[in-house]
Short mmCIF file of C-alpha atoms and ligand atoms in Angstrom, two decimals:
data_model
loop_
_atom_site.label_atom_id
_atom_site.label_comp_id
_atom_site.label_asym_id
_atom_site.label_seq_id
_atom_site.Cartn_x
_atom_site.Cartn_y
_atom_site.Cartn_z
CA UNK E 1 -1.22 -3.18 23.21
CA UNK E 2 -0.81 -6.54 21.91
CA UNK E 3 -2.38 -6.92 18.02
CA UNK E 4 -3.08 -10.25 18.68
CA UNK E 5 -1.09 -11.49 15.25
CA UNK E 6 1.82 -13.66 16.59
CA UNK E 7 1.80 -16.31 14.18
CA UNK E 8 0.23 -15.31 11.72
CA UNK E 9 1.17 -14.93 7.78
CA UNK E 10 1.05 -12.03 6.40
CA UNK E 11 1.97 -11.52 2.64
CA UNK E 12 3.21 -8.26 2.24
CA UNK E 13 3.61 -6.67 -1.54
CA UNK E 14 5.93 -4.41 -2.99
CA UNK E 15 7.79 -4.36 0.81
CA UNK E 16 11.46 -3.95 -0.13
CA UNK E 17 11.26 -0.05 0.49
CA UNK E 18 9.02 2.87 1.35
CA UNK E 19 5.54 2.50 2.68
CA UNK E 20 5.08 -1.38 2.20
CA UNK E 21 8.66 -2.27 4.03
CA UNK E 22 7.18 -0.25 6.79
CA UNK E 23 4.17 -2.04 7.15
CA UNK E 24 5.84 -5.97 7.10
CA UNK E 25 8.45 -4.12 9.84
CA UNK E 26 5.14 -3.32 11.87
CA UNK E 27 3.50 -6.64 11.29
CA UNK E 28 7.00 -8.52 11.88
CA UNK E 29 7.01 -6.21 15.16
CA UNK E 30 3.85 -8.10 16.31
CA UNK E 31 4.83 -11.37 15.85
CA UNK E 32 3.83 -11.99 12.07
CA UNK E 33 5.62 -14.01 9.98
CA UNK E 34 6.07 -11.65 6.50
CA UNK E 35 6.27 -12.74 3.17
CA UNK E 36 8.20 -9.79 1.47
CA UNK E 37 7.80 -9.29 -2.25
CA UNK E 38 9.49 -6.64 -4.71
CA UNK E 39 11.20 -6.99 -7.97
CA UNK E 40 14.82 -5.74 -7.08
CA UNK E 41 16.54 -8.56 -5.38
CA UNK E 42 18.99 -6.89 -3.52
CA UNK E 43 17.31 -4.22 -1.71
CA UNK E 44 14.68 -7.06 -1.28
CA UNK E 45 17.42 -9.29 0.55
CA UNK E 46 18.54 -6.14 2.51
CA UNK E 47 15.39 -5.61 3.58
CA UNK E 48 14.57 -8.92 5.03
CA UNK E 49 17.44 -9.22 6.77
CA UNK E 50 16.77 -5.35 8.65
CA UNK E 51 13.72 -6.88 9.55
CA UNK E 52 15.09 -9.89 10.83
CA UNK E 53 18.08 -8.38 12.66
CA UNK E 54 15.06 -5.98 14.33
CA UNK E 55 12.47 -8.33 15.60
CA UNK E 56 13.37 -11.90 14.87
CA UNK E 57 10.68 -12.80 12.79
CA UNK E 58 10.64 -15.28 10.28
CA UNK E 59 11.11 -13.06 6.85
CA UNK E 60 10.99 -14.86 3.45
CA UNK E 61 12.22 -12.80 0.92
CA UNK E 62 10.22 -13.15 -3.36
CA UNK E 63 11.54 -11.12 -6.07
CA UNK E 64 8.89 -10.85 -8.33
CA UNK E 65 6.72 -8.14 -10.47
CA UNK E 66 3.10 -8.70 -8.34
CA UNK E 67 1.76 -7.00 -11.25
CA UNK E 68 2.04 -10.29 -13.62
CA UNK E 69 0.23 -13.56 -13.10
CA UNK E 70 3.51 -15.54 -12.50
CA UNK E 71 4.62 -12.92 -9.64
CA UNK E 72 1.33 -13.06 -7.88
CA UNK E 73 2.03 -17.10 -8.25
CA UNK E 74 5.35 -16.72 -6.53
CA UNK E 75 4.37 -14.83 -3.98
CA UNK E 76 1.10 -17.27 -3.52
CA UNK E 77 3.54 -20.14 -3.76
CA UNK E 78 5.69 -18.81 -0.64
CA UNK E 79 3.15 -17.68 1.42
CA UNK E 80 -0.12 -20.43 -0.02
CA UNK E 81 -2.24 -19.45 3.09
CA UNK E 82 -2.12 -15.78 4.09
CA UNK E 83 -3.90 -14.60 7.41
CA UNK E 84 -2.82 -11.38 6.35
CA UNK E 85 -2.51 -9.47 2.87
CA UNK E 86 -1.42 -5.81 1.95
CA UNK E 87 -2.06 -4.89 -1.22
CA UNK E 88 0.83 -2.97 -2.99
CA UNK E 89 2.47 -1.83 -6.17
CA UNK E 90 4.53 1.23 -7.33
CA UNK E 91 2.33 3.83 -8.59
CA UNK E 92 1.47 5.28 -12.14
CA UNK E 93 3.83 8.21 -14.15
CA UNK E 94 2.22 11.54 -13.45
CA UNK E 95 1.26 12.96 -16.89
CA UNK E 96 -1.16 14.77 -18.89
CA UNK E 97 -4.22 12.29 -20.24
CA UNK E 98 -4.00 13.85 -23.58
CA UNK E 99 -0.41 11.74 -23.83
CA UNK E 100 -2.15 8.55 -22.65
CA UNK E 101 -2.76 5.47 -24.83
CA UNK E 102 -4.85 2.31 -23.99
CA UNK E 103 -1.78 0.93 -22.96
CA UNK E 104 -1.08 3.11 -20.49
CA UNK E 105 -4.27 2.86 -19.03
CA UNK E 106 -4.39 -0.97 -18.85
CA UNK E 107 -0.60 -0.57 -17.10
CA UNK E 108 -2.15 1.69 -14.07
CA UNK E 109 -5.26 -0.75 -14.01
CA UNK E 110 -3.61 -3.92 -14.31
CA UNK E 111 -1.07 -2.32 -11.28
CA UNK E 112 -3.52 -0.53 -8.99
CA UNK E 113 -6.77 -1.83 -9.45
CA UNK E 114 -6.68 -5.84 -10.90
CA UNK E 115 -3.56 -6.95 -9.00
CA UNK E 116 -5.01 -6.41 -5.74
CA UNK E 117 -8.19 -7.48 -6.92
CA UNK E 118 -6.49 -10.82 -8.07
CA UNK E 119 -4.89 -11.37 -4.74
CA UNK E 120 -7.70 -10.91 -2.77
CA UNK E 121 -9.64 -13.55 -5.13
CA UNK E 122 -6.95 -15.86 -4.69
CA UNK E 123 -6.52 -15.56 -0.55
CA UNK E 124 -9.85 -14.14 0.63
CA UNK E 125 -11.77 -17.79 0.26
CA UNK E 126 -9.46 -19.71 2.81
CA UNK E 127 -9.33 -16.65 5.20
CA UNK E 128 -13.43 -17.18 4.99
CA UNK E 129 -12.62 -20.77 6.15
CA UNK E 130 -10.17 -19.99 8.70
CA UNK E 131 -12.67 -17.34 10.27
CA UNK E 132 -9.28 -14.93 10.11
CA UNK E 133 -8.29 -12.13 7.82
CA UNK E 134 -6.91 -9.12 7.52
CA UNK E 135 -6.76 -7.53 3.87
CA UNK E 136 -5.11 -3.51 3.52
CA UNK E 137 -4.92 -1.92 0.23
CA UNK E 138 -2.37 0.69 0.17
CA UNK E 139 -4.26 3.46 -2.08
CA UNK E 140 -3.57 7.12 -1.78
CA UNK E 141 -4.95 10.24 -0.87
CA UNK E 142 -5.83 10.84 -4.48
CA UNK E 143 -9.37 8.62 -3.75
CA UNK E 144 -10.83 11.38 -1.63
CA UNK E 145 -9.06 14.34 -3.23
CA UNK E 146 -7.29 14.00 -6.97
CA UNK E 147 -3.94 14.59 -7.63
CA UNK E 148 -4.16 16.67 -11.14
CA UNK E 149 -0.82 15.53 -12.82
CA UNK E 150 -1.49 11.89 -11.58
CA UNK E 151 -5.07 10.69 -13.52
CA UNK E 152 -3.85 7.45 -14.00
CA UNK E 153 -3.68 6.99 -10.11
CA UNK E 154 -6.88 8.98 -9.36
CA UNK E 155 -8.87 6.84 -11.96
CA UNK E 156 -7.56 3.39 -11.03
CA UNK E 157 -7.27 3.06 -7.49
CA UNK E 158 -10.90 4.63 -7.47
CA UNK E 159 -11.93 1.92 -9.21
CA UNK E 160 -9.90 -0.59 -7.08
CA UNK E 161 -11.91 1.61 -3.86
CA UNK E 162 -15.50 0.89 -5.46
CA UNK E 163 -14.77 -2.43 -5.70
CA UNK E 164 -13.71 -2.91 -2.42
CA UNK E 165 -16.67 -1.36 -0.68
CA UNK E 166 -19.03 -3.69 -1.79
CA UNK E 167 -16.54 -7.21 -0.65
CA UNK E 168 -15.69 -5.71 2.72
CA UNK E 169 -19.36 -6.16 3.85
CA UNK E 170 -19.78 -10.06 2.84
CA UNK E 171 -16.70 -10.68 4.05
CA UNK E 172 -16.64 -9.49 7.79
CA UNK E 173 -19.13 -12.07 8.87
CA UNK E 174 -16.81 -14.34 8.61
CA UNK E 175 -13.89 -12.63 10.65
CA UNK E 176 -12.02 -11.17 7.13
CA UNK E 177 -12.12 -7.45 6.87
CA UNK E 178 -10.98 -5.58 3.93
CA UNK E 179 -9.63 -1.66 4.15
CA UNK E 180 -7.65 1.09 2.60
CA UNK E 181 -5.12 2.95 4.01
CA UNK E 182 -4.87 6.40 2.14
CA UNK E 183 -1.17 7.97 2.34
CA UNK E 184 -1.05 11.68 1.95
CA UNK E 185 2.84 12.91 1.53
CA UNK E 186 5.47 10.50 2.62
CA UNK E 187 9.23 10.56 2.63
CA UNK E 188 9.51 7.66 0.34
CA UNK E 189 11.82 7.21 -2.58
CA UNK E 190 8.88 7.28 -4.77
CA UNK E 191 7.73 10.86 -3.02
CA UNK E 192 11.44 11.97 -3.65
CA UNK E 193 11.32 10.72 -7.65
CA UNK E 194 7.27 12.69 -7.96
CA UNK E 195 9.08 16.09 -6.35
CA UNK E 196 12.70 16.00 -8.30
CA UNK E 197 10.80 16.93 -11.61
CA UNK E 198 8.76 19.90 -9.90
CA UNK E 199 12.10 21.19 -8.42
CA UNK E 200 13.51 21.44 -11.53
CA UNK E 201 10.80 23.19 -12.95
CA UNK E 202 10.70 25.75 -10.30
CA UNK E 203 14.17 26.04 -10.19
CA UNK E 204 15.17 24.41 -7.04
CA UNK E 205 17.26 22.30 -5.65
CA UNK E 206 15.39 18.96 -4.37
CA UNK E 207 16.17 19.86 -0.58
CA UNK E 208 14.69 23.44 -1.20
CA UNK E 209 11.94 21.68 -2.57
CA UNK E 210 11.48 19.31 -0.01
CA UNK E 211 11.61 22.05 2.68
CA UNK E 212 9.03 24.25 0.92
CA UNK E 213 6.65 21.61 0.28
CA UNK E 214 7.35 19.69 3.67
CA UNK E 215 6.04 23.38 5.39
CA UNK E 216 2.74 23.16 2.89
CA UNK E 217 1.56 20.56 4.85
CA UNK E 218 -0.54 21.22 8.28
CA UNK E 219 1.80 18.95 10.29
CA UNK E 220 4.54 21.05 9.05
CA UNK E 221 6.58 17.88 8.16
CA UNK E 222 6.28 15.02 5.73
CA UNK E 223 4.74 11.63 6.88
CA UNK E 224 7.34 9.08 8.29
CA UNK E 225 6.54 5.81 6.66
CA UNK E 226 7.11 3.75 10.41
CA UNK E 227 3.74 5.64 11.15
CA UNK E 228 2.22 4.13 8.10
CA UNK E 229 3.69 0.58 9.38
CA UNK E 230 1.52 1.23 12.85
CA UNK E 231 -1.54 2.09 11.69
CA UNK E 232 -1.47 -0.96 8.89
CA UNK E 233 -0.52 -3.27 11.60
CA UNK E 234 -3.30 -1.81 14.16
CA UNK E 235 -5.80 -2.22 11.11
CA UNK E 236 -4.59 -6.26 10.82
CA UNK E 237 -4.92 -6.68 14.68
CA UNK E 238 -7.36 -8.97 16.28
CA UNK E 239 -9.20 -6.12 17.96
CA UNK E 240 -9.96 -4.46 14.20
CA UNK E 241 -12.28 -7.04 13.88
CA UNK E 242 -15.65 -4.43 13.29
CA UNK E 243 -13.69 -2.18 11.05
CA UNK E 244 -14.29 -2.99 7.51
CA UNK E 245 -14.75 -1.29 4.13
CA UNK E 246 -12.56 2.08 5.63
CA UNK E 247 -10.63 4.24 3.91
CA UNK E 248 -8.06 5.74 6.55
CA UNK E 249 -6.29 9.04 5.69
CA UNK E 250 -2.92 9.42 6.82
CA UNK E 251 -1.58 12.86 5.44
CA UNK E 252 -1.05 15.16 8.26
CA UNK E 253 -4.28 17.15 8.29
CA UNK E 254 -3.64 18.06 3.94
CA UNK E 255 -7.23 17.23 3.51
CA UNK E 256 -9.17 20.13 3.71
CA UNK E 257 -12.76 18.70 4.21
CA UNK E 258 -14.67 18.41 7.02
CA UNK E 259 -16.00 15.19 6.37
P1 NAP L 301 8.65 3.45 -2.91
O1 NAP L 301 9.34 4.00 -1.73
O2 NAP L 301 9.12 3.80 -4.28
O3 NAP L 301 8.63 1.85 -2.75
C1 NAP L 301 7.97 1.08 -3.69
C2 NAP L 301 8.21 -0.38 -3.37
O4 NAP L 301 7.39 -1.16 -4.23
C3 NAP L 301 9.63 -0.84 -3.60
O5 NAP L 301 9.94 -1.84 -2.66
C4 NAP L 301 9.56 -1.43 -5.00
O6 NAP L 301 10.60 -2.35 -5.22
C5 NAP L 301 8.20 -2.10 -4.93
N1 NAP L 301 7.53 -2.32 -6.21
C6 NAP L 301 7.22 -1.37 -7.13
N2 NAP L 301 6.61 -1.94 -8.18
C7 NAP L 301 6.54 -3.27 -7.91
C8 NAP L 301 6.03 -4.38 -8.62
N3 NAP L 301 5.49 -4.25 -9.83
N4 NAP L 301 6.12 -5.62 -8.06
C9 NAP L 301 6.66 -5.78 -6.84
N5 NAP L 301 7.16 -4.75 -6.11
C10 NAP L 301 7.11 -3.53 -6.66
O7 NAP L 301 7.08 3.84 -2.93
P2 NAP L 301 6.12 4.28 -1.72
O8 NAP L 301 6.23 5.73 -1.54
O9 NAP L 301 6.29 3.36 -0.59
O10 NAP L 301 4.69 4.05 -2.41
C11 NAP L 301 3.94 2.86 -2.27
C12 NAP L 301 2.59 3.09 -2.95
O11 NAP L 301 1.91 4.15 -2.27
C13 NAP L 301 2.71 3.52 -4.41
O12 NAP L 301 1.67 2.94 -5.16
C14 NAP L 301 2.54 5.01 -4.33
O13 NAP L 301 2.04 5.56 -5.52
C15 NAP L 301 1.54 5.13 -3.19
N6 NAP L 301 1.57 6.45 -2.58
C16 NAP L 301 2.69 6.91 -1.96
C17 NAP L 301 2.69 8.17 -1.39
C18 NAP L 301 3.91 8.73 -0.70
O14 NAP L 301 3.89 9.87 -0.24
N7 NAP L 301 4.98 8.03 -0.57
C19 NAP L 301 1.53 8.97 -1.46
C20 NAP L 301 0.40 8.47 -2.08
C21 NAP L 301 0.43 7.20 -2.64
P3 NAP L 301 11.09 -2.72 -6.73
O15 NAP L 301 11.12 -1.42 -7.49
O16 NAP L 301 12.45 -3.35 -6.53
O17 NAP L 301 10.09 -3.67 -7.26
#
């Protein structure tokens, strides 16, 4: 199926690894150009030019911190007029809340719930004018099910999810939808990082770890993040026109609920 996206300009955050590289390799697939953004300028570089090397789009590469005003203004400054945005950051420490200080709080909100919030306030106007748009907010599975050790998460993508529900229905009038893709457990660095302190604690090796955990999980495997990528890119496509305001699971059958 053709998305229907050649062209157009995605700006895709916190993209030099994991999940968000995944979903500017999808959108690059289709014909997007991607604005790649991530703090760490050489993975950042690597990562544009894997993308480049595997479907010729035109990559430009911003290290920044999207979580500050002047790395949202880089990343605005290389790609001014997005047709496409996904929302993404690296997520909060797990923890207990008793350890937690205002500080730490205004960290996971500023990360997960205002930076997205600022990007969309910055993009979502001209999308309105250009009767395109396409805005993804990669939350986590935590929204419909909390993660205990990982409150700061639960609590400010929640928020970020509330928000969102209400914009996504003014918006879609005009051709500009706004959803949230939910990822349960994916092989990620940041998936790898979460599980190394529970192996130690149960007195495993990380592989053992991975293995047991991997087998916890109805699919029997973890998540590949390429099938992240493809359902991000599907969500952007011309045809997702009428979907708006969604939060889409994507965690191998782990939640339990019917609805
Ligand atoms: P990952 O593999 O660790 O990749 C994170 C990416 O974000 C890297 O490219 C990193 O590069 C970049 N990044 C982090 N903080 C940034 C910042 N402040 N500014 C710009 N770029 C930043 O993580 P992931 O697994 O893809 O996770 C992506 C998001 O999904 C996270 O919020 C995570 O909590 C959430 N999530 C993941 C899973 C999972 O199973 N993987 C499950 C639920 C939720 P730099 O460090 O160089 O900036």
């Amino acid at each position: 199926m053709d998305l229907g996206i050649k062209g157009r300009n995605a700006l895709v955050c916190a993209a030099s690894k994991g999940l968000g590289r995944a979903c500017a390799m999808s959108l690059a697939r289709e014909g997007a150009n991607v604005t790649i953004v991530a703090r760490g300028r050489e993975a950042l570089e690597q990562t544009a030019a894997d993308i480049r090397s595997a479907t010729g789009a035109r990559v430009t590469a911003v290290a920044a911190d999207i979580t500050t005003a002047e790395g949202r203004a880089a990343a605005l400054a290389a790609c001014p007029q997005p047709d496409i945005l996904v929302n993404n950051a690296g997520g909060p420490p797990p923890g207990d809340f008793r350890d937690w200080n205002r500080e730490d709080w205004i960290k996971a909100v500023d990360a997960n719930m205002l930076t997205p919030i600022e990007l969309i306030r910055a993009t979502v106007d001209g999308m309105i004018g250009r009767k395109f748009g396409r805005i993804v907010n990669i939350t986590s599975n935590s929204v419909k099910a909390p993660i205990e050790e990982l409150g700061l998460s639960n609590a400010a993508r929640s928020g970020l999810t509330g928000f969102v529900a209400g914009l996504a229905r003014k918006t879609v009038r005009h051709n500009v939808t706004i959803n949230n893709i939910l990822p349960g457990q994916f092989a990620t660095d940041r998936l790898k990082g979460r599980l190394a302190v529970n192996a130690k604690a149960a007195g495993q090796t990380l592989e053992q770890h991975l293995e047991a955990r991997s087998k916890t999980i109805p699919a029997g495997r973890f998540g590949d993040p390429a099938e992240f990528g493809e359902l991000c890119a599907y969500v952007c496509s011309a045809q997702a026109a009428f979907i708006t305001g969604q939060n889409f699971l994507i965690d191998g059958g782990t939640y339990p609920g019917t609805y």
